[in-house]
Amino acid sequence: MTLLDGLWAASALTALVAAAFGRHPAAGSWLTVLYGLQFLVVAMMGGLSEGADPVPASVSFVVLGYGLAWQFSALSWFFAVITAGAALAAAWFVSGAWGRAYAARGGDLRLLQLALALNPLAMYVLLASTDFLSLFVGWELVSWSSFLLMLSGGGVGVRWALRYLVYAIGGAMAVMAAMAQAHALTGSFGFGALAAAVPELSAASLWMLVILLAAGFGVKMGLLPFHLWQAGAYAETPGPGAAFLGAISSRMGLYAMLLTLFGGLGLGTLQALHIPFTPLEAHELLAWIAAFTMVLPTFTALRQNDARWLLAWHGIGQGGYMLLGVAMGDALASAGGMMHVFNHATYQAALFMAVTAVVYRTGTADLNRLGGLVTRMPLTFLVLLIGIIGLAGLPPMNGFVSKWLIYRALIDEGQPLLFVAAVIGTLGTIVSVYKLLHNIFLGRLRVEHESVREVPWSMLTPMLALAAVVFVTGLAPGPVLDWVAAVQRELGFAVLVPTLGGVDRPDGGLDMLWVVGIMLAGFGVGALIFLAGGRARTVHQLDNYAGGHFLSAEVRYHYSDNFYAGLMHRIGSWYRGSFQWLQDALVSATDFLAQGAAGVYRAVQPVTWLLGVTVLALWWAW
Amino acid sequence: MSLPPLEIVLYAGAVSLLIIGLAGLVMSEHLVRLVLALGVAEAGGNLLLVLTGFRQGAVAPILLGAAPSGPMVDPIPQALVLTAIVIGVGVQALALALVLRVRRAYGTVHMSALRARLVEDLDEAAGLPPEGSREAPGVERPV
Amino acid sequence: MPELILELVLMPLVAFVAGLGMLLMMRKIAAKIQRRVGPPFLQPLYDVVKFFGKQTQISHGLIHDVGIIVAVGGYIAAETLIPVPGMDGIAGRTDVIVLIYFLMVPSLGMALAAGQCANPNASIGISRALTAMLAYDIPFVIVIFGMSWIYGTTNLVQMVEYQQVHGWGLFQAPLLAFAGLFALQGMLGKQPFEIYVAPAEIATGPMVEMGGKYLGSLVVMQSFSLYTAGILYTTLFLGGGVTWIDFLLKAYLVVAIPMAIAFQFPRYRAEQMLGVLWKWPVLAGLLGLALVMLT
Amino acid sequence: MTADAVTLAVALPLLAGFLSPALGRSSRTAAQWLGWAALAASAAVLWSVWVRLDGGTAAVAVGGFRPPLGIAFYLDGMALLFALAVPVVTLLFWPRAGTPQQFALTLVLAAAATGLALSGDIFNLYVFYELTAVASFGLVAAHEARRAQAAALRYLLLSAAGSVLLLAGIAVVYLRTGTLNLAHLATLAPERLQDPVGLAAFALMLLGLGVKAELFPVNGWVPEVYSSVSGRLAGLLAGLVSKLAVLVVVRALVLVFPRPEAAELMLVLGTLGIVVGELAAWRARDLRRQFAFSSIGQLGIVFVAFSVPGPAGIVAGLAVALHHLLTKPALFLLAERWGGAIEGLRGAGRGQWLASTLFILFALSLVGVPPLPGFWAKLLTVMSLMEQGTGPARAGAVVVMAATVVEAAYLFRTLGVLLARESGAESPQPHRGPDLATASLAGLILVGSVFALRPLGDGLKALAAQAVDVDGYVRTVLGGPGMAVSHPASQAPGGAGGGARVAHVPPEIAS
């Protein structure tokens, strides 16, 4: 029995326990232990990131003459460690008070636990793919298990889950087409055979493969224009589920792209594939799609009034950074893109959990119905603060490191427009996440939230742990970059050699140890200066300047709605909802065609069709 | 394929009967006419089948003692067409029986009226409101 | 190592003193334009001391305090990221990208502090400040990209060295220098882009609930920000400095330009500010970039 | 038991069918048991023949006339598989609440369907086809609601028109070749039928058979009939009868009309059928019609898959057809109690967990979720189409995949309604035990086949290799080892004295 078998067994056991005892209050802790076990098994495979041989699974099948086998490599391991960590954190979050409250509110806790357990299992299967067939099998399993997780909450979530399903099946069909095409071209499902056949393939075949694979996996990643399902589907999933999905689920698309497009076809192929009548190559096309994915969803997030939706939209936008980095393909950029997967998982899970904690205490995620909670939930505030600094990509958190790598690479590569797009995405994120933080935690505390308390430790522990990871990997990104370097080596990218603090290069490197150190020292000096002043007296929030008015609890003295009025005055009219329009148009077109199709069966005398088609067929026969 | 003029006439007649019958099935409104049109079409089909064995100037392939001199027509199609005619008659009888029962149940012998009533019945059986101008699927669109 | 620590202590100190000087210069220029005498030489220092020494110090909670500390401390730390004559600090270990994101941390601190005040006027001020950031940073990053491309490095120390060999960036990319100056106007929050500070109306803006050492810290922060903007522009376009004299001269000159422009203008609304800053400096920047990259 | 015993598989149900009304006069239970016994015996005969043949092929010359003169049964894996499916599926979908007359019709349907699977003579195929048709008209019309009679009449008119076309097609074939034996035709076809006239004959036969096989656009009866009759009968017609018609088309395509144009015609009509069927299902407002339209779409996929030349197409087509044979009838059984408006089913699935689970399982398999069999069937179809690489084939593959998206959308939309938290105005009655049992059996087979994918795949490949082996067919039927002559004594139905409508059949078999 190999470690991969052990991982699958542990994960399957978790799912079984969840299915059998998920409803039981004590099951949460046991499940958390089992998730911990999964994490441990993944950790035991850590040698993969140091160049150890791949870990195969001892099961394999032959179906219809096609072999199905699985193994873990450095790439798999990198994604698996994130998956295991996110699953552990999410399960820990559910295990205590949150799960009980969820069940008490009428939620189906067993279904949630089961769905939560099936997702990592499906992902471990997907991550162990060795060829197109096993990839597709795993891909479908992942799609359907996340569908189950989205459904588990019921209510509005079901509608979004169904929308997701349509997109997911569409994506899967594109993948299936690519897979059948690859098989037709090479006679095998293997990536190696495809890579070997690339020189003989025509540009048209290559383009077809690239487009089908990018579109198919892009659906899962929420790449433009296939992104419309993601925000709603993730946001309406029950909190910890959303944390897990938001952290890692859509990154499976990136994994599959890395495996097929960059590992299979090869980066060199993408760089040599020229788009007619333009100066662009295929990898730049991907980079531009990524750039639009960074910018547009981020600014959609800016307009959200629901904290969960805001985060989910940012999740789509951050996916763009990952693809941008990988598509640019040099050592820095690809390292940045892949490291961003890790970083995003850590802070996004923490953020979703913090928001869920707020919902747990206040019952709403509506950004216009909250405010001032920092005095009541200071630790949750801390987690959210660290999370948004990570999300916005500011020092000293880990999000900054991955984004810095991408910016630096874009300057190296001489891509000013992509660079500006990346920065615009970041600026939009900063603007948007401040609104998130402000509307929940700052400003005026509402009367009905006077009695709100900090959430229990069963919820705080995973949140704080994730926040600590966000900070520590920001302070010392070296280890994560080492994992990434192993992936780069496996996929044939140029390899980035990291230092503990980041990247050492004379023409502008990054040493986060110094950056963070100097920042903390600065804060210390700032604190000394601050304390040198007179002793301050803390006043009640109603003791405030109000232009001569006397404030009372009844007076709503808080600014939240239309937070960026001036900005929206300028760019508000740029929100056209074009993609929504496109989607609606597609649905309407389908509906229109369906009316026509149903009309075939409204004929008074169906023999008409018989006669008609006979005449046509005879005419055609001649 | 060059056929003698007589055979051309005969084949044309068979095919015409078939087409007339099918056209009648498309264009008729009265249920009995539809059944009759079916009969015409079947007659055309049968004629076509029996013609496949036809040879001009040939005699019936009845062997009594010595074989007749000269060509004989192919006996197989004749056997086949006998079967086909029987089947056709059976089906037409069934059709007429159904017409009677339909008339008793719906009080109409007109196809368009019958079709409309049938759709109403189907919708009613499914518990659906009649499909009118409301051109929308029964449930919310999935996307 | 002790040398480095000395640098790390000296760089913020110099910045503080020079920044206070810039504050004084700003008020003098304003006075000259408005035909007033203006404050005495040590007035900025007096102000800071007075604010810190006030007896009534009103805090609106822990984050109010922490935010102010982050705002001041962030700038203190940032000063060590830009090379000055004779001192590189940790500029060699980081680069200009780190610097521009580092500079957002103090702003975030101020935003936190203002948000905690539970006064919608402060929140409105922050919303406008962040909008302004979105406005001026887009042309600014175009400039950063262009200069990094020209110098072939993002390391500020190497940028200075390059200019000392090949001539100032100002002459190599005048359009980018213009765009940078334009963005600087917004970055400093000076008229016509001063809606978020709105010093004329005390009731609107991040400062509405600030008093005593809180306001004093913000004054310190402003002096740092003037100095940082000045030396950053100097480093990017004016070849840095060989000696402190020409370095500070250039920095003061750079800061004086926006000041001189500022006090002759009324104020743009937030959306107008976006329109202006997204149009002219971005156009100039992109044009400059095209010239630089295509030739 | 020798191979020629297979005539019993046709004869026994037919005999029982004629006895059933008479017996039913005194005891309905006895008639029912007689029917069951006949079907079981038929299945046993077919099974023993299959076991005995052990992957080989055989021909049975009924009545002692050597082919090509007499009429022949041809036994290979594909024929026996479908023939065996007939009594088994008929037993499962037996009209339990029916009258002895219905039993009789069901038995006749089974006998004719078995004959359809086995027959190696195209006129004989026509006869069995007509017999199947008449039996199904009767079964549809036997449903008590008046809508069933109207639907049956409309079905009859369309089907009879199709039969006329089939007959015309057969006439053309006979005109060009002078033979009706499929093996003989296979030898003559390359020189006599490879022209527009031959193609026209195939088109006529395809459209004629297409009425039963739910081929677009001659399937106007499908939604009307399936939503008028009981779920059991709908399952039988959609699951079994349609497949046998497809089987006949495939035989004709492989043996007599191996021309790319013929396959292309099938491909085009199949593709259109997928589009129209799935889209109409998307708009359907009640579950029965949704399944009926979905069945049209699925049959479209079957046609598209079979249109690929060579064993790859046969394997894919068989996989899709068998998968549909397993799932769609079971779904019709579930629609028995959930047949009303979809919107009215809100929350109906909660509390009926077995039925809901089965629905989910079948839906997942229909959509093609690995590792369920539906996925492999779909994968084989898409791959064989892509492998073929022609424009229409690629378009067919794209349509198959696009239809999957539509299918997933409506199936899971329905599922979402069924499992909604809030419940509808009135909750439907719970499912009947036998319905659920049959559906569960289908579900078990479906899940079980996941664990037997390898043997199943190998088996299908062997079947397909046999099915495309035209030389083998000709050798088996026209001469060489494996040919057998059946005993005239076994032709019992002649003396059974059944109804007048079917009285002509026994002499035909015995001739």
Tab-separated table of N, CA, C and O in Angstrom, chain A residues 374 381 404 407-408 414 416 423 427 430 434 437-438 443 506-508 510-511 514-515 518 522-523 529-530 533-534 536-539 544-545 557 563-564 566-567 569-570, chain C residues 4 52 57-60 63 69 73 77 80 93-95 98 101 104 111-112 115-120 123 126-127 130 134 141 145 149 153-155 158 209 213 271 289:
chain	number	residue	atom	x	y	z
A	374	VAL	N	-15.904	45.721	15.399
A	374	VAL	CA	-14.534	45.487	15.855
A	374	VAL	C	-14.458	45.439	17.374
A	374	VAL	O	-13.690	44.663	17.954
A	381	PHE	N	-12.046	40.322	13.551
A	381	PHE	CA	-11.574	41.501	12.823
A	381	PHE	C	-10.121	41.325	12.400
A	381	PHE	O	-9.760	41.612	11.257
A	404	TRP	N	3.990	40.275	-6.413
A	404	TRP	CA	5.253	40.934	-6.746
A	404	TRP	C	5.988	40.147	-7.825
A	404	TRP	O	6.514	40.722	-8.785
A	407	TYR	N	4.343	40.925	-11.096
A	407	TYR	CA	4.667	42.282	-11.588
A	407	TYR	C	6.100	42.334	-12.115
A	407	TYR	O	6.370	42.881	-13.181
A	408	ARG	N	6.977	41.740	-11.336
A	408	ARG	CA	8.395	41.817	-11.688
A	408	ARG	C	8.640	41.128	-13.037
A	408	ARG	O	9.367	41.633	-13.882
A	414	GLY	N	8.494	42.928	-20.553
A	414	GLY	CA	8.091	44.083	-21.348
A	414	GLY	C	6.632	44.026	-21.752
A	414	GLY	O	6.298	44.140	-22.920
A	416	PRO	N	3.729	46.113	-20.766
A	416	PRO	CA	3.203	47.224	-19.974
A	416	PRO	C	1.699	47.135	-19.744
A	416	PRO	O	1.227	47.407	-18.636
A	423	VAL	N	-2.053	45.824	-12.013
A	423	VAL	CA	-2.099	46.823	-10.943
A	423	VAL	C	-3.519	47.348	-10.765
A	423	VAL	O	-3.979	47.545	-9.636
A	427	LEU	N	-5.517	47.496	-7.347
A	427	LEU	CA	-6.086	48.723	-6.780
A	427	LEU	C	-7.578	48.549	-6.540
A	427	LEU	O	-8.111	48.931	-5.486
A	430	ILE	N	-8.021	46.612	-3.436
A	430	ILE	CA	-7.798	47.384	-2.208
A	430	ILE	C	-9.035	48.202	-1.886
A	430	ILE	O	-9.550	48.208	-0.759
A	434	TYR	N	-11.463	47.322	1.429
A	434	TYR	CA	-11.621	48.276	2.527
A	434	TYR	C	-13.093	48.465	2.843
A	434	TYR	O	-13.495	48.549	4.002
A	437	LEU	N	-14.175	45.605	4.985
A	437	LEU	CA	-13.721	45.729	6.372
A	437	LEU	C	-14.496	46.833	7.081
A	437	LEU	O	-14.990	46.670	8.194
A	438	HIS	N	-14.608	47.961	6.404
A	438	HIS	CA	-15.251	49.116	7.017
A	438	HIS	C	-16.714	48.834	7.330
A	438	HIS	O	-17.181	49.089	8.434
A	443	GLY	N	-16.839	51.968	11.720
A	443	GLY	CA	-18.027	52.799	11.753
A	443	GLY	C	-18.846	52.518	12.999
A	443	GLY	O	-18.362	52.000	13.998
A	506	PRO	N	20.111	41.065	-8.415
A	506	PRO	CA	20.675	42.410	-8.255
A	506	PRO	C	19.776	43.500	-8.826
A	506	PRO	O	19.693	44.594	-8.264
A	507	ASP	N	19.079	43.204	-9.945
A	507	ASP	CA	18.287	44.272	-10.543
A	507	ASP	C	16.886	44.311	-9.971
A	507	ASP	O	15.903	44.405	-10.691
A	508	GLY	N	16.780	44.239	-8.665
A	508	GLY	CA	15.469	44.365	-8.056
A	508	GLY	C	14.958	43.029	-7.594
A	508	GLY	O	14.283	42.339	-8.343
A	510	LEU	N	13.604	40.665	-3.912
A	510	LEU	CA	12.644	40.826	-2.837
A	510	LEU	C	13.143	40.019	-1.659
A	510	LEU	O	13.446	38.836	-1.790
A	511	ASP	N	13.269	40.683	-0.523
A	511	ASP	CA	13.594	39.959	0.695
A	511	ASP	C	12.560	40.312	1.732
A	511	ASP	O	12.634	41.345	2.397
A	514	TRP	N	13.414	41.235	5.385
A	514	TRP	CA	13.779	42.620	5.640
A	514	TRP	C	12.570	43.538	5.539
A	514	TRP	O	12.403	44.453	6.352
A	515	VAL	N	11.745	43.308	4.531
A	515	VAL	CA	10.594	44.200	4.344
A	515	VAL	C	9.690	44.155	5.574
A	515	VAL	O	9.304	45.181	6.133
A	518	ILE	N	11.502	45.540	8.739
A	518	ILE	CA	11.598	46.997	8.806
A	518	ILE	C	10.226	47.608	9.048
A	518	ILE	O	10.078	48.617	9.742
A	522	GLY	N	9.285	49.885	12.104
A	522	GLY	CA	8.663	51.197	11.896
A	522	GLY	C	7.432	51.362	12.764
A	522	GLY	O	7.228	52.403	13.397
A	523	PHE	N	6.617	50.298	12.797
A	523	PHE	CA	5.427	50.371	13.643
A	523	PHE	C	5.821	50.576	15.099
A	523	PHE	O	5.178	51.335	15.834
A	529	ILE	N	6.406	56.943	19.337
A	529	ILE	CA	6.059	58.356	19.130
A	529	ILE	C	4.649	58.617	19.626
A	529	ILE	O	4.365	59.594	20.317
A	530	PHE	N	3.769	57.680	19.268
A	530	PHE	CA	2.366	57.858	19.632
A	530	PHE	C	2.209	57.903	21.148
A	530	PHE	O	1.504	58.740	21.698
A	533	GLY	N	2.872	61.050	23.250
A	533	GLY	CA	1.850	62.078	23.414
A	533	GLY	C	1.065	61.873	24.698
A	533	GLY	O	1.249	60.886	25.418
A	534	GLY	N	0.180	62.787	24.968
A	534	GLY	CA	-0.620	62.701	26.197
A	534	GLY	C	-1.510	61.477	26.200
A	534	GLY	O	-1.783	60.874	25.166
A	536	ALA	N	-4.638	59.228	26.144
A	536	ALA	CA	-5.920	59.463	25.485
A	536	ALA	C	-7.061	58.885	26.308
A	536	ALA	O	-6.884	57.949	27.085
A	537	ARG	N	-8.214	59.479	26.126
A	537	ARG	CA	-9.419	59.024	26.815
A	537	ARG	C	-10.344	58.447	25.744
A	537	ARG	O	-10.588	59.064	24.701
A	538	THR	N	-10.811	57.228	25.967
A	538	THR	CA	-11.695	56.609	24.985
A	538	THR	C	-13.120	57.063	25.228
A	538	THR	O	-13.611	57.005	26.354
A	539	VAL	N	-13.777	57.494	24.153
A	539	VAL	CA	-15.127	58.027	24.310
A	539	VAL	C	-16.119	57.069	23.662
A	539	VAL	O	-15.766	56.215	22.853
A	544	ASN	N	-19.625	62.151	19.320
A	544	ASN	CA	-19.015	62.353	18.026
A	544	ASN	C	-19.437	63.688	17.438
A	544	ASN	O	-20.473	64.229	17.796
A	545	TYR	N	-18.620	64.160	16.514
A	545	TYR	CA	-18.959	65.415	15.854
A	545	TYR	C	-20.097	65.180	14.868
A	545	TYR	O	-19.993	64.308	14.007
A	557	TYR	N	-26.006	56.949	12.045
A	557	TYR	CA	-24.849	57.795	11.759
A	557	TYR	C	-23.723	56.915	11.266
A	557	TYR	O	-22.747	56.637	11.956
A	563	PHE	N	-20.772	53.046	-1.258
A	563	PHE	CA	-19.618	53.539	-0.514
A	563	PHE	C	-18.704	54.405	-1.376
A	563	PHE	O	-18.151	55.388	-0.898
A	564	TYR	N	-18.562	54.033	-2.629
A	564	TYR	CA	-17.700	54.838	-3.492
A	564	TYR	C	-18.555	55.627	-4.466
A	564	TYR	O	-18.567	55.372	-5.667
A	566	GLY	N	-18.430	58.692	-5.572
A	566	GLY	CA	-17.738	59.453	-6.604
A	566	GLY	C	-17.219	58.551	-7.707
A	566	GLY	O	-17.384	58.825	-8.900
A	567	LEU	N	-16.634	57.429	-7.296
A	567	LEU	CA	-16.092	56.480	-8.273
A	567	LEU	C	-17.208	55.949	-9.157
A	567	LEU	O	-17.081	55.873	-10.383
A	569	HIS	N	-19.951	57.349	-9.814
A	569	HIS	CA	-20.433	58.412	-10.682
A	569	HIS	C	-19.664	58.386	-12.001
A	569	HIS	O	-20.221	58.649	-13.067
A	570	ARG	N	-18.394	58.023	-11.893
A	570	ARG	CA	-17.560	58.005	-13.100
A	570	ARG	C	-17.682	56.671	-13.850
A	570	ARG	O	-17.906	56.648	-15.049
C	4	LEU	N	24.603	49.604	8.868
C	4	LEU	CA	23.251	49.513	8.334
C	4	LEU	C	22.232	49.993	9.354
C	4	LEU	O	21.308	50.739	9.040
C	52	PHE	N	0.964	67.008	20.274
C	52	PHE	CA	1.288	65.879	21.146
C	52	PHE	C	1.149	66.231	22.614
C	52	PHE	O	0.906	65.360	23.440
C	57	GLN	N	-7.051	64.376	24.854
C	57	GLN	CA	-6.758	63.443	23.764
C	57	GLN	C	-7.921	62.470	23.666
C	57	GLN	O	-8.182	61.716	24.594
C	58	ILE	N	-8.615	62.524	22.541
C	58	ILE	CA	-9.816	61.705	22.407
C	58	ILE	C	-9.516	60.502	21.520
C	58	ILE	O	-9.151	60.647	20.368
C	59	SER	N	-9.697	59.327	22.082
C	59	SER	CA	-9.541	58.104	21.289
C	59	SER	C	-10.911	57.493	21.046
C	59	SER	O	-11.795	57.558	21.910
C	60	HIS	N	-11.074	56.891	19.862
C	60	HIS	CA	-12.341	56.229	19.556
C	60	HIS	C	-12.203	54.721	19.593
C	60	HIS	O	-13.002	54.015	18.997
C	63	ILE	N	-8.475	50.479	17.553
C	63	ILE	CA	-8.074	50.534	16.149
C	63	ILE	C	-7.757	51.964	15.737
C	63	ILE	O	-6.914	52.225	14.878
C	69	ILE	N	-0.760	54.566	14.528
C	69	ILE	CA	0.605	54.043	14.656
C	69	ILE	C	1.074	53.463	13.330
C	69	ILE	O	2.203	53.688	12.881
C	73	GLY	N	4.215	54.770	11.506
C	73	GLY	CA	5.261	53.753	11.472
C	73	GLY	C	5.526	53.269	10.068
C	73	GLY	O	6.677	53.006	9.697
C	77	ALA	N	9.173	53.375	8.246
C	77	ALA	CA	9.821	52.212	7.649
C	77	ALA	C	10.091	52.456	6.173
C	77	ALA	O	11.150	52.094	5.653
C	80	THR	N	13.364	53.911	4.655
C	80	THR	CA	14.603	53.135	4.495
C	80	THR	C	14.635	52.377	3.183
C	80	THR	O	15.601	51.699	2.880
C	93	ARG	N	17.800	45.586	-1.161
C	93	ARG	CA	17.166	44.289	-0.933
C	93	ARG	C	15.728	44.254	-1.422
C	93	ARG	O	15.079	43.214	-1.358
C	94	THR	N	15.240	45.393	-1.814
C	94	THR	CA	13.855	45.444	-2.297
C	94	THR	C	13.874	46.225	-3.603
C	94	THR	O	14.909	46.429	-4.189
C	95	ASP	N	12.717	46.629	-4.048
C	95	ASP	CA	12.698	47.395	-5.281
C	95	ASP	C	11.546	48.379	-5.289
C	95	ASP	O	10.815	48.519	-4.305
C	98	VAL	N	8.008	47.065	-4.469
C	98	VAL	CA	7.767	46.931	-3.039
C	98	VAL	C	7.448	48.295	-2.452
C	98	VAL	O	6.520	48.447	-1.660
C	101	TYR	N	3.870	49.601	-3.114
C	101	TYR	CA	2.851	48.913	-2.307
C	101	TYR	C	3.060	49.156	-0.831
C	101	TYR	O	2.118	49.200	-0.053
C	104	MET	N	1.285	52.085	0.461
C	104	MET	CA	-0.156	52.000	0.686
C	104	MET	C	-0.480	51.606	2.120
C	104	MET	O	-1.598	51.792	2.577
C	111	ALA	N	-6.813	54.887	7.052
C	111	ALA	CA	-8.180	54.500	6.749
C	111	ALA	C	-8.791	53.738	7.914
C	111	ALA	O	-9.951	53.947	8.274
C	112	LEU	N	-8.007	52.862	8.513
C	112	LEU	CA	-8.500	52.108	9.674
C	112	LEU	C	-8.861	53.057	10.804
C	112	LEU	O	-9.932	52.963	11.412
C	115	GLY	N	-11.901	55.034	9.975
C	115	GLY	CA	-13.103	54.211	9.984
C	115	GLY	C	-13.585	53.928	11.391
C	115	GLY	O	-14.778	53.934	11.667
C	116	GLN	N	-12.651	53.713	12.298
C	116	GLN	CA	-13.007	53.375	13.674
C	116	GLN	C	-13.684	54.541	14.386
C	116	GLN	O	-14.346	54.349	15.383
C	117	CYS	N	-13.525	55.745	13.849
C	117	CYS	CA	-14.090	56.917	14.520
C	117	CYS	C	-15.606	56.912	14.553
C	117	CYS	O	-16.206	57.708	15.263
C	118	ALA	N	-16.228	56.046	13.763
C	118	ALA	CA	-17.682	55.962	13.734
C	118	ALA	C	-18.317	57.275	13.338
C	118	ALA	O	-19.382	57.628	13.813
C	119	ASN	N	-17.634	58.001	12.490
C	119	ASN	CA	-18.225	59.226	11.979
C	119	ASN	C	-18.339	59.092	10.471
C	119	ASN	O	-17.335	58.871	9.787
C	120	PRO	N	-19.536	59.182	9.917
C	120	PRO	CA	-19.673	58.975	8.472
C	120	PRO	C	-18.857	59.968	7.664
C	120	PRO	O	-18.422	59.636	6.554
C	123	SER	N	-15.611	58.426	7.128
C	123	SER	CA	-15.698	57.334	6.170
C	123	SER	C	-15.802	57.865	4.749
C	123	SER	O	-15.198	57.329	3.821
C	126	ILE	N	-12.460	58.765	3.610
C	126	ILE	CA	-11.642	57.620	3.222
C	126	ILE	C	-12.093	57.090	1.867
C	126	ILE	O	-11.275	56.724	1.012
C	127	SER	N	-13.395	57.052	1.672
C	127	SER	CA	-13.888	56.569	0.381
C	127	SER	C	-13.321	57.422	-0.740
C	127	SER	O	-12.905	56.919	-1.783
C	130	LEU	N	-9.522	56.705	-1.169
C	130	LEU	CA	-9.239	55.483	-1.923
C	130	LEU	C	-9.566	55.674	-3.394
C	130	LEU	O	-8.874	55.161	-4.275
C	134	LEU	N	-7.029	55.254	-6.593
C	134	LEU	CA	-7.321	54.571	-7.845
C	134	LEU	C	-7.061	55.492	-9.027
C	134	LEU	O	-6.662	55.049	-10.108
C	141	VAL	N	1.751	53.933	-12.078
C	141	VAL	CA	2.394	52.648	-12.361
C	141	VAL	C	2.858	52.576	-13.804
C	141	VAL	O	3.834	51.890	-14.113
C	145	PHE	N	6.571	51.544	-14.622
C	145	PHE	CA	6.930	50.529	-15.607
C	145	PHE	C	7.914	51.093	-16.625
C	145	PHE	O	8.937	50.480	-16.924
C	149	TRP	N	11.732	49.899	-17.262
C	149	TRP	CA	12.093	49.368	-18.573
C	149	TRP	C	13.340	50.063	-19.101
C	149	TRP	O	14.279	49.424	-19.592
C	153	THR	N	16.008	47.765	-14.658
C	153	THR	CA	16.058	47.279	-13.283
C	153	THR	C	14.898	47.883	-12.519
C	153	THR	O	14.348	48.905	-12.921
C	154	THR	N	14.526	47.229	-11.444
C	154	THR	CA	13.554	47.864	-10.557
C	154	THR	C	14.213	48.272	-9.253
C	154	THR	O	13.563	48.774	-8.357
C	155	ASN	N	15.495	48.013	-9.182
C	155	ASN	CA	16.232	48.352	-7.975
C	155	ASN	C	16.531	49.848	-7.979
C	155	ASN	O	17.162	50.371	-8.903
C	158	GLN	N	20.203	50.877	-8.306
C	158	GLN	CA	20.728	50.751	-9.665
C	158	GLN	C	20.163	51.820	-10.585
C	158	GLN	O	20.836	52.268	-11.516
C	209	GLU	N	-12.560	63.423	13.226
C	209	GLU	CA	-12.565	63.057	14.649
C	209	GLU	C	-11.156	63.074	15.230
C	209	GLU	O	-10.916	62.512	16.283
C	213	LYS	N	-2.763	64.292	19.665
C	213	LYS	CA	-1.646	63.561	19.065
C	213	LYS	C	-2.073	62.812	17.808
C	213	LYS	O	-1.239	62.479	16.969
C	271	GLU	N	-15.374	62.427	-9.048
C	271	GLU	CA	-15.485	61.843	-10.383
C	271	GLU	C	-14.738	62.674	-11.421
C	271	GLU	O	-14.192	62.141	-12.390
C	289	LEU	N	5.528	55.739	-22.949
C	289	LEU	CA	5.885	54.331	-22.905
C	289	LEU	C	6.104	53.795	-24.315
C	289	LEU	O	7.078	53.074	-24.580
